[in-house]
Amino acid sequence: SAVEPEASYFRIFPNPATQGFSIHSPEQMIRISMIDLTGRMVYSTNLQSDQHEINTDGFQPGLYLLRIQTKKGIKHTSVQVM
């Protein structure tokens, strides 16, 4: 089977995000962290779900790294906040 690139492993929409976005995962997520380009963690949550919504009201516009932990390990993707 083909190896799927991490960026397309999760479905993130809308991206770019204005007020918030949803993450859909093919497997259960147990921790989500959102990190800005300076390396500062701006959001973090523990969960047990294959989908999650993040409200980005009050976030500075820019690109954020999403660090998503599942039982299989940690994957990274990104989201643009407008």
PDB file of C-alpha atoms in Angstrom:
ATOM      1  CA  SER A   1       0.000   0.000   0.000  1.00  0.00           C
ATOM      2  CA  ALA A   2       1.161   3.533  -0.728  1.00  0.00           C
ATOM      3  CA  VAL A   3       2.498   5.654   2.105  1.00  0.00           C
ATOM      4  CA  GLU A   4       0.211   8.615   2.694  1.00  0.00           C
ATOM      5  CA  PRO A   5       1.856  11.998   3.276  1.00  0.00           C
ATOM      6  CA  GLU A   6       1.135  13.318   6.763  1.00  0.00           C
ATOM      7  CA  ALA A   7      -0.419  16.542   5.497  1.00  0.00           C
ATOM      8  CA  SER A   8      -3.224  14.656   3.749  1.00  0.00           C
ATOM      9  CA  TYR A   9      -3.683  12.134   6.583  1.00  0.00           C
ATOM     10  CA  PHE A  10      -5.935  14.553   8.497  1.00  0.00           C
ATOM     11  CA  ARG A  11      -8.788  16.533   7.010  1.00  0.00           C
ATOM     12  CA  ILE A  12      -8.630  20.144   8.191  1.00  0.00           C
ATOM     13  CA  PHE A  13     -11.309  22.592   7.144  1.00  0.00           C
ATOM     14  CA  PRO A  14     -11.705  25.379   6.526  1.00  0.00           C
ATOM     15  CA  ASN A  15      -8.013  25.980   5.858  1.00  0.00           C
ATOM     16  CA  PRO A  16      -7.271  28.903   5.860  1.00  0.00           C
ATOM     17  CA  ALA A  17      -9.428  29.371   8.981  1.00  0.00           C
ATOM     18  CA  THR A  18     -11.081  32.601  10.054  1.00  0.00           C
ATOM     19  CA  GLN A  19     -13.044  31.823  13.247  1.00  0.00           C
ATOM     20  CA  GLY A  20     -12.064  28.204  13.695  1.00  0.00           C
ATOM     21  CA  PHE A  21     -11.533  24.855  12.015  1.00  0.00           C
ATOM     22  CA  SER A  22     -12.269  21.143  12.360  1.00  0.00           C
ATOM     23  CA  ILE A  23      -9.808  18.266  12.336  1.00  0.00           C
ATOM     24  CA  HIS A  24     -10.987  14.862  11.126  1.00  0.00           C
ATOM     25  CA  SER A  25      -8.684  11.898  11.610  1.00  0.00           C
ATOM     26  CA  PRO A  26      -8.862   8.331  10.278  1.00  0.00           C
ATOM     27  CA  GLU A  27      -7.917   7.147  13.786  1.00  0.00           C
ATOM     28  CA  GLN A  28      -8.605   8.318  17.321  1.00  0.00           C
ATOM     29  CA  MET A  29      -6.611  11.386  18.364  1.00  0.00           C
ATOM     30  CA  ILE A  30      -5.434  11.567  21.990  1.00  0.00           C
ATOM     31  CA  ARG A  31      -3.651  14.928  22.057  1.00  0.00           C
ATOM     32  CA  ILE A  32      -3.630  18.001  19.812  1.00  0.00           C
ATOM     33  CA  SER A  33      -1.170  20.881  20.145  1.00  0.00           C
ATOM     34  CA  MET A  34      -1.066  24.033  18.055  1.00  0.00           C
ATOM     35  CA  ILE A  35       2.300  25.799  17.818  1.00  0.00           C
ATOM     36  CA  ASP A  36       3.056  29.181  16.265  1.00  0.00           C
ATOM     37  CA  LEU A  37       6.100  29.925  14.125  1.00  0.00           C
ATOM     38  CA  THR A  38       8.081  31.145  17.153  1.00  0.00           C
ATOM     39  CA  GLY A  39       7.648  27.705  18.734  1.00  0.00           C
ATOM     40  CA  ARG A  40       5.117  28.862  21.341  1.00  0.00           C
ATOM     41  CA  MET A  41       2.292  26.456  22.128  1.00  0.00           C
ATOM     42  CA  VAL A  42      -0.937  28.437  21.731  1.00  0.00           C
ATOM     43  CA  TYR A  43      -3.400  25.565  22.169  1.00  0.00           C
ATOM     44  CA  SER A  44      -3.308  22.086  23.620  1.00  0.00           C
ATOM     45  CA  THR A  45      -5.937  19.543  24.556  1.00  0.00           C
ATOM     46  CA  ASN A  46      -6.261  15.888  25.470  1.00  0.00           C
ATOM     47  CA  LEU A  47      -9.109  14.018  23.825  1.00  0.00           C
ATOM     48  CA  GLN A  48     -10.322  10.625  22.654  1.00  0.00           C
ATOM     49  CA  SER A  49     -12.011  11.321  19.354  1.00  0.00           C
ATOM     50  CA  ASP A  50     -11.540  11.145  15.599  1.00  0.00           C
ATOM     51  CA  GLN A  51     -12.735  14.754  15.213  1.00  0.00           C
ATOM     52  CA  HIS A  52     -12.217  18.031  17.027  1.00  0.00           C
ATOM     53  CA  GLU A  53     -13.010  21.711  16.543  1.00  0.00           C
ATOM     54  CA  ILE A  54     -10.676  24.559  17.478  1.00  0.00           C
ATOM     55  CA  ASN A  55     -11.879  28.147  17.857  1.00  0.00           C
ATOM     56  CA  THR A  56      -9.235  30.548  16.534  1.00  0.00           C
ATOM     57  CA  ASP A  57     -10.832  33.799  17.742  1.00  0.00           C
ATOM     58  CA  GLY A  58      -8.056  35.897  19.247  1.00  0.00           C
ATOM     59  CA  PHE A  59      -5.267  33.997  17.490  1.00  0.00           C
ATOM     60  CA  GLN A  60      -2.703  36.077  15.586  1.00  0.00           C
ATOM     61  CA  PRO A  61      -2.967  35.566  11.805  1.00  0.00           C
ATOM     62  CA  GLY A  62      -0.319  33.240  10.439  1.00  0.00           C
ATOM     63  CA  LEU A  63       0.737  29.659   9.917  1.00  0.00           C
ATOM     64  CA  TYR A  64       0.470  27.221  12.825  1.00  0.00           C
ATOM     65  CA  LEU A  65       1.918  23.749  13.215  1.00  0.00           C
ATOM     66  CA  LEU A  66      -0.522  21.087  14.379  1.00  0.00           C
ATOM     67  CA  ARG A  67       1.040  18.277  16.390  1.00  0.00           C
ATOM     68  CA  ILE A  68      -1.470  15.440  16.567  1.00  0.00           C
ATOM     69  CA  GLN A  69      -0.863  12.391  18.710  1.00  0.00           C
ATOM     70  CA  THR A  70      -2.640   9.106  18.106  1.00  0.00           C
ATOM     71  CA  LYS A  71      -1.987   5.657  19.548  1.00  0.00           C
ATOM     72  CA  LYS A  72       0.256   5.017  16.536  1.00  0.00           C
ATOM     73  CA  GLY A  73       2.456   8.045  17.169  1.00  0.00           C
ATOM     74  CA  ILE A  74       2.735  11.746  16.435  1.00  0.00           C
ATOM     75  CA  LYS A  75       2.003  13.349  13.092  1.00  0.00           C
ATOM     76  CA  HIS A  76       2.341  16.953  12.007  1.00  0.00           C
ATOM     77  CA  THR A  77       0.341  19.156   9.684  1.00  0.00           C
ATOM     78  CA  SER A  78      -0.406  22.861   9.512  1.00  0.00           C
ATOM     79  CA  VAL A  79      -3.250  25.349   9.417  1.00  0.00           C
ATOM     80  CA  GLN A  80      -3.323  28.958   8.226  1.00  0.00           C
ATOM     81  CA  VAL A  81      -5.238  31.386  10.456  1.00  0.00           C
ATOM     82  CA  MET A  82      -6.492  34.540   8.758  1.00  0.00           C
TER      83      MET A  82
END
